[in-house]
Short mmCIF file of C-alpha atoms in Angstrom, two decimals:
data_model
loop_
_atom_site.label_atom_id
_atom_site.label_comp_id
_atom_site.label_asym_id
_atom_site.label_seq_id
_atom_site.Cartn_x
_atom_site.Cartn_y
_atom_site.Cartn_z
CA UNK V 936 -34.12 -57.38 -29.14
CA UNK V 937 -36.88 -59.06 -31.14
CA UNK V 938 -36.44 -59.29 -34.90
CA UNK V 939 -39.60 -58.72 -36.96
CA UNK V 940 -39.50 -59.38 -40.69
CA UNK V 941 -41.96 -57.56 -42.95
CA UNK V 942 -42.69 -59.66 -46.04
CA UNK V 943 -44.77 -56.85 -47.58
CA UNK V 944 -44.87 -53.12 -47.17
CA UNK V 945 -46.55 -52.51 -43.83
CA UNK V 946 -47.88 -49.02 -43.10
CA UNK V 947 -45.48 -47.05 -40.92
CA UNK V 948 -48.29 -46.03 -38.60
CA UNK V 949 -48.31 -49.69 -37.56
CA UNK V 950 -44.61 -50.49 -37.37
CA UNK V 951 -44.07 -47.26 -35.45
CA UNK V 952 -46.15 -48.83 -32.67
CA UNK V 953 -43.26 -51.23 -32.05
CA UNK V 954 -40.72 -49.76 -29.63
CA UNK V 955 -37.39 -49.41 -31.43
CA UNK V 956 -35.60 -50.21 -28.19
CA UNK V 957 -37.31 -53.60 -28.16
CA UNK V 958 -37.84 -54.46 -31.82
CA UNK V 959 -35.75 -54.53 -34.97
CA UNK V 960 -38.29 -54.23 -37.80
CA UNK V 961 -37.65 -54.32 -41.55
CA UNK V 962 -37.78 -56.14 -44.87
CA UNK V 963 -34.18 -57.38 -44.64
CA UNK V 964 -34.31 -58.73 -41.08
CA UNK V 965 -32.61 -62.10 -40.67
CA UNK V 966 -33.49 -64.90 -38.24
CA UNK V 967 -36.85 -63.33 -37.35
CA UNK V 968 -38.76 -63.92 -34.14
CA UNK V 969 -41.96 -62.80 -35.85
CA UNK V 970 -43.28 -61.89 -39.29
CA UNK V 971 -45.71 -59.22 -40.46
CA UNK V 972 -47.34 -60.02 -43.80
CA UNK V 973 -50.11 -58.94 -46.11
CA UNK V 974 -50.29 -61.03 -49.28
CA UNK V 975 -46.90 -62.76 -49.61
CA UNK V 976 -47.19 -66.55 -50.06
CA UNK V 977 -45.71 -68.37 -47.06
CA UNK V 978 -46.65 -72.02 -47.59
CA UNK V 979 -43.19 -72.96 -48.88
CA UNK V 980 -41.32 -71.05 -46.16
CA UNK V 981 -39.34 -72.86 -43.50
CA UNK V 982 -39.39 -71.28 -40.04
CA UNK V 983 -36.54 -71.14 -37.56
CA UNK V 984 -36.83 -72.54 -34.04
CA UNK V 985 -37.10 -69.03 -32.63
CA UNK V 986 -40.09 -68.07 -34.81
CA UNK V 987 -42.88 -67.18 -32.39
CA UNK V 988 -45.63 -65.46 -34.34
CA UNK V 989 -46.99 -64.31 -37.68
CA UNK V 990 -49.32 -61.33 -37.94
CA UNK V 991 -51.39 -60.99 -41.08
CA UNK V 992 -52.39 -57.38 -41.76
CA UNK V 993 -55.82 -58.42 -43.02
CA UNK V 994 -58.52 -60.96 -42.32
CA UNK V 995 -57.80 -63.86 -44.68
CA UNK V 996 -54.91 -66.20 -43.88
CA UNK V 997 -54.98 -68.51 -46.92
CA UNK V 998 -51.41 -67.41 -47.74
CA UNK V 999 -50.13 -68.78 -44.41
CA UNK V 1000 -49.64 -72.47 -43.45
CA UNK V 1001 -51.83 -72.09 -40.37
CA UNK V 1002 -51.96 -75.75 -39.29
CA UNK V 1003 -48.22 -76.27 -39.72
CA UNK V 1004 -47.62 -73.14 -37.67
CA UNK V 1005 -49.81 -74.51 -34.88
CA UNK V 1006 -47.81 -77.75 -34.81
CA UNK V 1007 -44.57 -75.75 -34.63
CA UNK V 1008 -45.85 -73.56 -31.80
CA UNK V 1009 -46.19 -70.45 -33.96
CA UNK V 1010 -49.19 -68.24 -33.23
CA UNK V 1011 -50.88 -66.80 -36.33
CA UNK V 1012 -52.78 -63.55 -35.88
CA UNK V 1013 -55.12 -61.72 -38.23
CA UNK V 1014 -56.85 -58.35 -37.99
CA UNK V 1015 -60.62 -58.95 -38.15
CA UNK V 1016 -62.66 -55.82 -38.66
CA UNK V 1017 -59.72 -53.53 -39.36
CA UNK V 1018 -60.57 -53.33 -43.06
CA UNK V 1019 -64.31 -53.88 -42.66
CA UNK V 1020 -65.40 -50.37 -43.59
CA UNK V 1021 -63.27 -50.34 -46.74
CA UNK V 1022 -64.78 -53.64 -47.92
CA UNK V 1023 -68.28 -52.48 -46.97
CA UNK V 1024 -67.90 -49.39 -49.15
CA UNK V 1025 -66.72 -51.50 -52.07
CA UNK V 1026 -69.71 -53.80 -51.53
CA UNK V 1027 -72.03 -50.80 -51.86
CA UNK V 1028 -70.21 -49.91 -55.09
CA UNK V 1029 -70.56 -53.54 -56.23
CA UNK V 1030 -74.33 -53.37 -55.71
CA UNK V 1031 -74.44 -50.51 -58.19
CA UNK V 1032 -72.09 -52.24 -60.64
CA UNK V 1033 -74.22 -55.38 -60.49
CA UNK V 1034 -77.38 -53.35 -61.16
CA UNK V 1035 -76.26 -51.03 -63.94
CA UNK V 1036 -73.71 -51.57 -66.69
CA UNK V 1037 -71.59 -48.64 -65.59
CA UNK V 1038 -68.33 -50.31 -66.64
CA UNK V 1039 -69.64 -51.13 -70.12
CA UNK V 1040 -70.99 -47.63 -70.49
CA UNK V 1041 -67.71 -46.03 -69.50
CA UNK V 1042 -65.77 -48.22 -71.92
CA UNK V 1043 -68.22 -47.41 -74.74
CA UNK V 1044 -68.14 -43.68 -74.03
CA UNK V 1045 -64.36 -43.80 -74.32
CA UNK V 1046 -64.67 -44.92 -77.94
CA UNK V 1047 -66.71 -41.89 -79.04
CA UNK V 1048 -64.85 -39.32 -81.09
CA UNK V 1049 -67.38 -37.04 -82.84
CA UNK V 1050 -70.68 -35.41 -81.87
CA UNK V 1051 -70.29 -37.07 -78.50
CA UNK V 1052 -73.35 -35.62 -76.77
CA UNK V 1053 -75.66 -36.79 -79.58
CA UNK V 1054 -74.04 -40.23 -79.68
CA UNK V 1055 -74.43 -40.59 -75.93
CA UNK V 1056 -78.15 -39.88 -76.03
CA UNK V 1057 -78.63 -42.28 -78.92
CA UNK V 1058 -76.65 -45.19 -77.47
CA UNK V 1059 -77.10 -45.00 -73.71
CA UNK V 1060 -80.12 -47.32 -73.58
CA UNK V 1061 -77.94 -50.36 -74.15
CA UNK V 1062 -76.41 -49.79 -70.71
CA UNK V 1063 -79.62 -49.41 -68.69
CA UNK V 1064 -80.20 -51.29 -65.48
CA UNK V 1065 -82.30 -51.43 -62.34
CA UNK V 1066 -82.36 -49.73 -58.95
CA UNK V 1067 -81.62 -51.45 -55.66
CA UNK V 1068 -84.31 -49.73 -53.60
CA UNK V 1069 -87.02 -52.18 -52.58
CA UNK V 1070 -85.01 -55.21 -53.73
CA UNK V 1071 -83.94 -57.99 -51.36
CA UNK V 1072 -80.28 -58.42 -50.51
CA UNK V 1073 -79.20 -61.80 -49.18
CA UNK V 1074 -76.09 -61.61 -46.99
CA UNK V 1075 -74.11 -64.79 -46.45
CA UNK V 1076 -72.04 -64.19 -43.33
CA UNK V 1077 -72.93 -61.48 -40.82
CA UNK V 1078 -69.54 -60.86 -39.26
CA UNK V 1079 -67.51 -57.66 -39.18
CA UNK V 1080 -67.98 -56.98 -42.91
CA UNK V 1081 -71.29 -58.69 -43.66
CA UNK V 1082 -72.97 -56.93 -40.74
CA UNK V 1083 -71.87 -53.52 -42.01
CA UNK V 1084 -73.04 -54.37 -45.53
CA UNK V 1085 -76.44 -55.51 -44.21
CA UNK V 1086 -76.89 -52.29 -42.23
CA UNK V 1087 -75.81 -50.14 -45.19
CA UNK V 1088 -78.27 -51.92 -47.49
CA UNK V 1089 -81.12 -51.25 -45.06
CA UNK V 1090 -80.14 -47.56 -45.06
CA UNK V 1091 -80.24 -47.61 -48.88
CA UNK V 1092 -83.83 -48.85 -48.85
CA UNK V 1093 -83.25 -52.54 -49.47
CA UNK V 1094 -84.89 -55.47 -47.73
CA UNK V 1095 -82.17 -57.59 -46.15
CA UNK V 1096 -82.11 -61.24 -45.16
CA UNK V 1097 -78.94 -62.80 -43.79
CA UNK V 1098 -77.55 -66.00 -42.34
CA UNK V 1099 -74.51 -66.72 -40.19
CA UNK V 1100 -74.34 -69.97 -38.17
CA UNK V 1101 -71.47 -68.52 -36.11
CA UNK V 1102 -72.83 -65.04 -35.49
CA UNK V 1103 -71.34 -63.45 -32.37
CA UNK V 1104 -73.29 -61.66 -29.66
CA UNK V 1105 -71.53 -58.38 -30.53
CA UNK V 1106 -72.48 -58.76 -34.18
CA UNK V 1107 -76.09 -59.38 -33.21
CA UNK V 1108 -76.18 -56.28 -31.02
CA UNK V 1109 -74.82 -54.15 -33.87
CA UNK V 1110 -77.28 -55.47 -36.47
CA UNK V 1111 -80.10 -53.26 -37.72
CA UNK V 1112 -83.37 -54.77 -36.41
CA UNK V 1113 -84.75 -54.64 -39.95
CA UNK V 1114 -82.34 -57.40 -41.02
CA UNK V 1115 -84.21 -60.72 -41.17
CA UNK V 1116 -82.21 -63.63 -39.76
CA UNK V 1117 -82.60 -66.75 -41.90
CA UNK V 1118 -82.05 -70.26 -40.53
CA UNK V 1119 -80.06 -71.54 -43.54
CA UNK V 1120 -78.12 -70.29 -46.52
CA UNK V 1121 -80.75 -71.94 -48.72
CA UNK V 1122 -83.41 -69.69 -47.21
CA UNK V 1123 -81.31 -66.68 -48.16
CA UNK V 1124 -80.75 -67.92 -51.71
CA UNK V 1125 -84.48 -68.42 -52.27
CA UNK V 1126 -85.45 -64.94 -51.03
CA UNK V 1127 -82.76 -62.73 -52.55
CA UNK V 1128 -82.62 -60.57 -55.66
CA UNK V 1129 -78.97 -59.96 -54.82
CA UNK V 1130 -76.60 -62.30 -52.96
CA UNK V 1131 -73.41 -61.02 -51.35
CA UNK V 1132 -70.79 -63.36 -49.84
CA UNK V 1133 -68.88 -62.52 -46.66
CA UNK V 1134 -67.58 -65.84 -45.35
CA UNK V 1135 -64.09 -67.40 -45.30
CA UNK V 1136 -63.16 -70.14 -47.75
CA UNK V 1137 -63.43 -73.39 -45.81
CA UNK V 1138 -64.24 -76.98 -46.71
CA UNK V 1139 -67.88 -76.14 -46.02
CA UNK V 1140 -68.05 -72.91 -48.05
CA UNK V 1141 -65.82 -73.57 -51.06
CA UNK V 1142 -67.97 -73.84 -54.16
CA UNK V 1143 -71.10 -72.88 -52.24
CA UNK V 1144 -72.33 -70.97 -55.30
CA UNK V 1145 -72.83 -73.81 -57.76
CA UNK V 1146 -75.44 -75.33 -60.05
CA UNK V 1147 -77.45 -76.64 -57.11
CA UNK V 1148 -77.54 -73.39 -55.14
CA UNK V 1149 -78.17 -71.34 -58.29
CA UNK V 1150 -81.13 -73.54 -59.13
CA UNK V 1151 -83.04 -72.36 -56.04
CA UNK V 1152 -82.28 -68.68 -56.59
CA UNK V 1153 -84.55 -66.25 -58.39
CA UNK V 1154 -84.13 -65.88 -62.14
CA UNK V 1155 -81.93 -62.86 -62.84
CA UNK V 1156 -80.17 -62.98 -59.47
CA UNK V 1157 -77.15 -60.70 -59.08
CA UNK V 1158 -74.19 -62.08 -57.13
CA UNK V 1159 -71.40 -60.20 -55.35
CA UNK V 1160 -68.27 -61.93 -54.11
CA UNK V 1161 -65.75 -59.78 -52.26
CA UNK V 1162 -64.65 -62.67 -50.03
CA UNK V 1163 -62.74 -65.41 -51.92
CA UNK V 1164 -62.74 -66.65 -55.51
CA UNK V 1165 -63.25 -70.31 -54.64
CA UNK V 1166 -66.58 -69.68 -52.92
CA UNK V 1167 -68.00 -69.71 -56.45
CA UNK V 1168 -67.85 -72.53 -58.97
CA UNK V 1169 -66.81 -70.48 -62.00
CA UNK V 1170 -68.11 -72.90 -64.61
CA UNK V 1171 -71.55 -73.13 -62.99
CA UNK V 1172 -71.64 -69.36 -62.58
CA UNK V 1173 -70.84 -68.78 -66.26
CA UNK V 1174 -73.48 -71.30 -67.27
CA UNK V 1175 -75.93 -69.31 -65.16
CA UNK V 1176 -74.95 -66.10 -66.92
CA UNK V 1177 -75.42 -67.70 -70.33
CA UNK V 1178 -78.88 -69.04 -69.44
CA UNK V 1179 -80.01 -65.79 -67.86
CA UNK V 1180 -80.37 -67.34 -64.40
CA UNK V 1181 -77.66 -64.95 -63.24
CA UNK V 1182 -77.95 -61.34 -64.41
CA UNK V 1183 -74.50 -60.25 -63.27
CA UNK V 1184 -71.55 -61.22 -61.10
CA UNK V 1185 -69.18 -58.80 -59.39
CA UNK V 1186 -66.03 -60.24 -57.86
CA UNK V 1187 -62.98 -58.79 -56.15
CA UNK V 1188 -61.02 -61.96 -56.95
CA UNK V 1189 -60.50 -62.29 -60.72
CA UNK V 1190 -59.25 -65.59 -62.10
CA UNK V 1191 -58.43 -66.88 -65.55
CA UNK V 1192 -62.00 -68.18 -65.71
CA UNK V 1193 -63.74 -64.94 -64.78
CA UNK V 1194 -61.94 -62.15 -66.66
CA UNK V 1195 -63.29 -60.79 -69.93
CA UNK V 1196 -66.61 -62.61 -69.51
CA UNK V 1197 -69.83 -60.84 -70.42
CA UNK V 1198 -71.84 -60.18 -67.28
CA UNK V 1199 -68.85 -60.35 -64.95
CA UNK V 1200 -67.26 -57.27 -63.40
CA UNK V 1201 -63.81 -58.27 -62.17
CA UNK V 1202 -62.27 -55.87 -59.64
CA UNK V 1203 -58.53 -56.34 -58.92
CA UNK V 1204 -58.78 -57.15 -55.18
CA UNK V 1205 -59.41 -53.60 -54.02
CA UNK V 1206 -61.60 -54.41 -51.00
CA UNK V 1207 -59.07 -53.39 -48.37
CA UNK V 1208 -56.94 -51.20 -50.63
CA UNK V 1209 -57.65 -47.93 -48.90
CA UNK V 1210 -55.21 -45.85 -46.88
CA UNK V 1211 -57.44 -46.18 -43.85
CA UNK V 1212 -57.78 -49.97 -44.07
CA UNK V 1213 -54.06 -50.52 -44.54
CA UNK V 1214 -53.30 -48.26 -41.59
CA UNK V 1215 -55.89 -49.95 -39.36
CA UNK V 1216 -54.62 -53.42 -40.25
CA UNK V 1217 -50.99 -52.47 -39.66
CA UNK V 1218 -51.74 -50.94 -36.26
CA UNK V 1219 -53.82 -53.92 -35.11
CA UNK V 1220 -51.18 -56.42 -36.29
CA UNK V 1221 -48.40 -54.54 -34.50
CA UNK V 1222 -50.37 -54.30 -31.24
CA UNK V 1223 -51.17 -58.03 -31.37
CA UNK V 1224 -47.51 -58.95 -31.89
CA UNK V 1225 -46.31 -56.63 -29.15
CA UNK V 1226 -48.81 -57.99 -26.61
CA UNK V 1227 -47.78 -61.56 -27.40
CA UNK V 1228 -44.03 -61.14 -27.67
CA UNK V 1229 -43.69 -59.00 -24.53
CA UNK V 1230 -46.47 -60.34 -22.32
CA UNK V 1231 -47.59 -63.67 -23.80
CA UNK V 1232 -51.17 -62.54 -24.35
CA UNK V 1233 -53.05 -63.79 -27.43
CA UNK V 1234 -55.85 -61.89 -29.15
CA UNK V 1235 -57.21 -62.54 -32.65
CA UNK V 1236 -55.27 -65.72 -33.33
CA UNK V 1237 -56.63 -68.06 -35.98
CA UNK V 1238 -54.87 -71.18 -34.70
CA UNK V 1239 -54.67 -70.72 -30.94
CA UNK V 1240 -57.26 -69.52 -28.40
CA UNK V 1241 -57.52 -65.97 -27.14
CA UNK V 1242 -55.83 -65.94 -23.73
CA UNK V 1243 -54.85 -62.88 -21.70
CA UNK V 1244 -53.95 -62.30 -18.08
CA UNK V 1245 -52.51 -59.42 -16.06
CA UNK V 1246 -48.92 -60.21 -15.14
CA UNK V 1247 -48.02 -61.16 -11.57
CA UNK V 1248 -45.23 -63.11 -9.89
CA UNK V 1249 -41.57 -63.17 -10.88
CA UNK V 1250 -41.90 -64.89 -14.26
CA UNK V 1251 -44.54 -65.89 -16.79
CA UNK V 1252 -44.47 -69.37 -18.28
CA UNK V 1253 -46.28 -69.68 -21.63
CA UNK V 1254 -47.01 -73.15 -22.99
CA UNK V 1255 -48.42 -73.88 -26.46
CA UNK V 1256 -49.69 -77.43 -26.55
CA UNK V 1257 -52.15 -79.91 -27.97
CA UNK V 1258 -55.63 -79.89 -26.49
CA UNK V 1259 -55.63 -82.86 -24.11
CA UNK V 1260 -57.69 -83.55 -20.99
CA UNK V 1261 -54.66 -83.88 -18.69
CA UNK V 1262 -52.45 -81.20 -20.25
CA UNK V 1263 -53.03 -78.50 -17.61
CA UNK V 1264 -52.51 -80.98 -14.76
CA UNK V 1265 -49.19 -82.12 -16.23
CA UNK V 1266 -48.02 -78.53 -16.74
CA UNK V 1267 -48.83 -77.44 -13.18
CA UNK V 1268 -47.32 -80.66 -11.79
CA UNK V 1269 -44.07 -79.98 -13.65
CA UNK V 1270 -43.99 -76.44 -12.27
CA UNK V 1271 -44.56 -77.73 -8.74
CA UNK V 1272 -41.85 -80.37 -9.18
CA UNK V 1273 -39.48 -77.54 -10.14
CA UNK V 1274 -40.30 -75.78 -6.87
CA UNK V 1275 -42.25 -72.99 -8.54
CA UNK V 1276 -45.27 -71.57 -6.79
CA UNK V 1277 -48.05 -70.78 -9.27
CA UNK V 1278 -49.64 -67.43 -8.40
CA UNK V 1279 -52.08 -67.33 -11.31
CA UNK V 1280 -52.90 -69.60 -14.22
CA UNK V 1281 -55.25 -69.63 -17.18
CA UNK V 1282 -55.68 -72.16 -19.95
CA UNK V 1283 -57.96 -72.31 -22.97
CA UNK V 1284 -58.36 -74.45 -26.07
CA UNK V 1285 -59.31 -73.86 -29.67
CA UNK V 1286 -59.97 -77.03 -31.61
CA UNK V 1287 -56.91 -79.24 -31.33
CA UNK V 1288 -54.70 -76.47 -29.97
CA UNK V 1289 -54.42 -75.05 -26.45
CA UNK V 1290 -52.50 -72.37 -24.60
CA UNK V 1291 -51.63 -72.10 -20.93
CA UNK V 1292 -50.18 -69.10 -19.10
CA UNK V 1293 -48.82 -69.53 -15.57
CA UNK V 1294 -47.36 -66.70 -13.49
CA UNK V 1295 -44.92 -68.15 -10.95
CA UNK V 1296 -42.90 -67.13 -7.94
CA UNK V 1297 -39.20 -67.71 -8.39
CA UNK V 1298 -36.83 -68.15 -11.30
CA UNK V 1299 -37.63 -70.68 -14.00
CA UNK V 1300 -34.54 -72.78 -14.61
CA UNK V 1301 -33.47 -74.28 -17.91
CA UNK V 1302 -34.14 -77.70 -16.37
CA UNK V 1303 -37.73 -76.71 -15.55
CA UNK V 1304 -38.24 -75.50 -19.10
CA UNK V 1305 -36.83 -78.77 -20.44
CA UNK V 1306 -39.25 -80.81 -18.30
CA UNK V 1307 -42.19 -78.75 -19.52
CA UNK V 1308 -41.04 -79.16 -23.12
CA UNK V 1309 -40.82 -82.94 -22.63
CA UNK V 1310 -44.52 -83.24 -21.75
CA UNK V 1311 -46.38 -85.12 -24.45
CA UNK V 1312 -48.18 -82.67 -26.75
CA UNK V 1313 -46.21 -79.57 -25.73
CA UNK V 1314 -45.06 -77.64 -28.78
CA UNK V 1315 -43.33 -74.62 -27.30
CA UNK V 1316 -42.42 -73.21 -23.90
CA UNK V 1317 -41.58 -69.55 -23.36
CA UNK V 1318 -40.54 -67.79 -20.19
CA UNK V 1319 -41.13 -64.04 -19.95
#
C-alpha cells in the first residue's frame, strides 16, 4: 500500500483515479510515499527516506524545493497545460480590464443612491477606454497558455507578435499562422500596445519588466501579468504608471506593492481557479503519480527527465542519479555482476539529473540493490 498525503484539497475526480486497493490517500496520511499539493509551502518540510514523488496540481512549482528533491531522489511532477484554458480565459478578461476602467466604473456605480440612471449618464465618461481590435498584443512565452492567448487574440482581431526561445514543435504546430514570431523579447516590447507575460520565474526572467524594458515600449503600453509577481519590478512599474509610460497593469499576483494603486487591477490569483482547471490538474497529477509509483515511468517532471518504457522481464530496476558520462555503464555493470540479465534499458538526462530504467531477468537481491546504491552519484534505487 502506497501512502499519498494531500497537502491541499485535491479534486476527488483526481484522487478517485488512484486505486484504493493500492493507495491510501488523504490529508492525515502519515509517513507518505508521495505528496499531492497545490499551493502549500513545502520549502521547510523534511522528507522521509521513503518519499518518492511530489505531484503539483498546477504548473508553477515555486512552493516546492525542487533542487533539494532532486538530490534526495524525489521526482517532482507538475501538470502543464491542465489549467491552460482557464488562464487563457482570464487573460482575455484582463485585456478588457486593461483597456477599460470596468473595475473603477463598477465601484463608482455602487456609490450611487439617487436618480441613478441620470447620474450614470453624467459620470460615465470618466471610465472610458479603448478597444483591443487592431491593436498589437505582445506575448512573452508561447507555451501551453501563451499559445492559447495568442490564438484567442488573433480571433478577437488583434495583431499578435510573440517570442519564446524554448518553443516546442507541438506549440508551433498549434499556433495561428497570423502570429508573428519575434527573435527577442526586446522586439516584442518595441512592437506591442499590450504585453502579456506567460513565462516561469527564473533567474533570467525575474524582473524582466523594469525601467530598461519599459523604456523601449510604446508610451501608454498596457501590461498583463498572470504568470508570477516577480517577473515585474513593482517600483519601476509604478514609476511608469505615474509618468504615463504605462497606461494600466493587470496582475493575478497582488503584493503589498501593487494593491490599491491607481492604474493597477489586482486579481486574487484566479487564473486556474475554475472547476474545470482544478479537475484537470488533479486528474493529471494522479495519473503521473500512479504511472511512476507502479511502473517507474516519468512524465512531466520538472527535475528529472521524461522516461517511459513498456515493462518486460521479471523485475524493473529504477535508478535516479547524477548526470555523469559513465553512470549507465556502472549501473549495467553492477547488474551484470549481480547475475542479472538486462532485457531492456533506457536512460535519459535533464541538466544535472538522470534516470535509468532497466528491466531484468531474475530476482533483484538486497545485495544487488546495495551495490547499485553505492555507485557514486546514485541517489535512489527502486525495484518494481
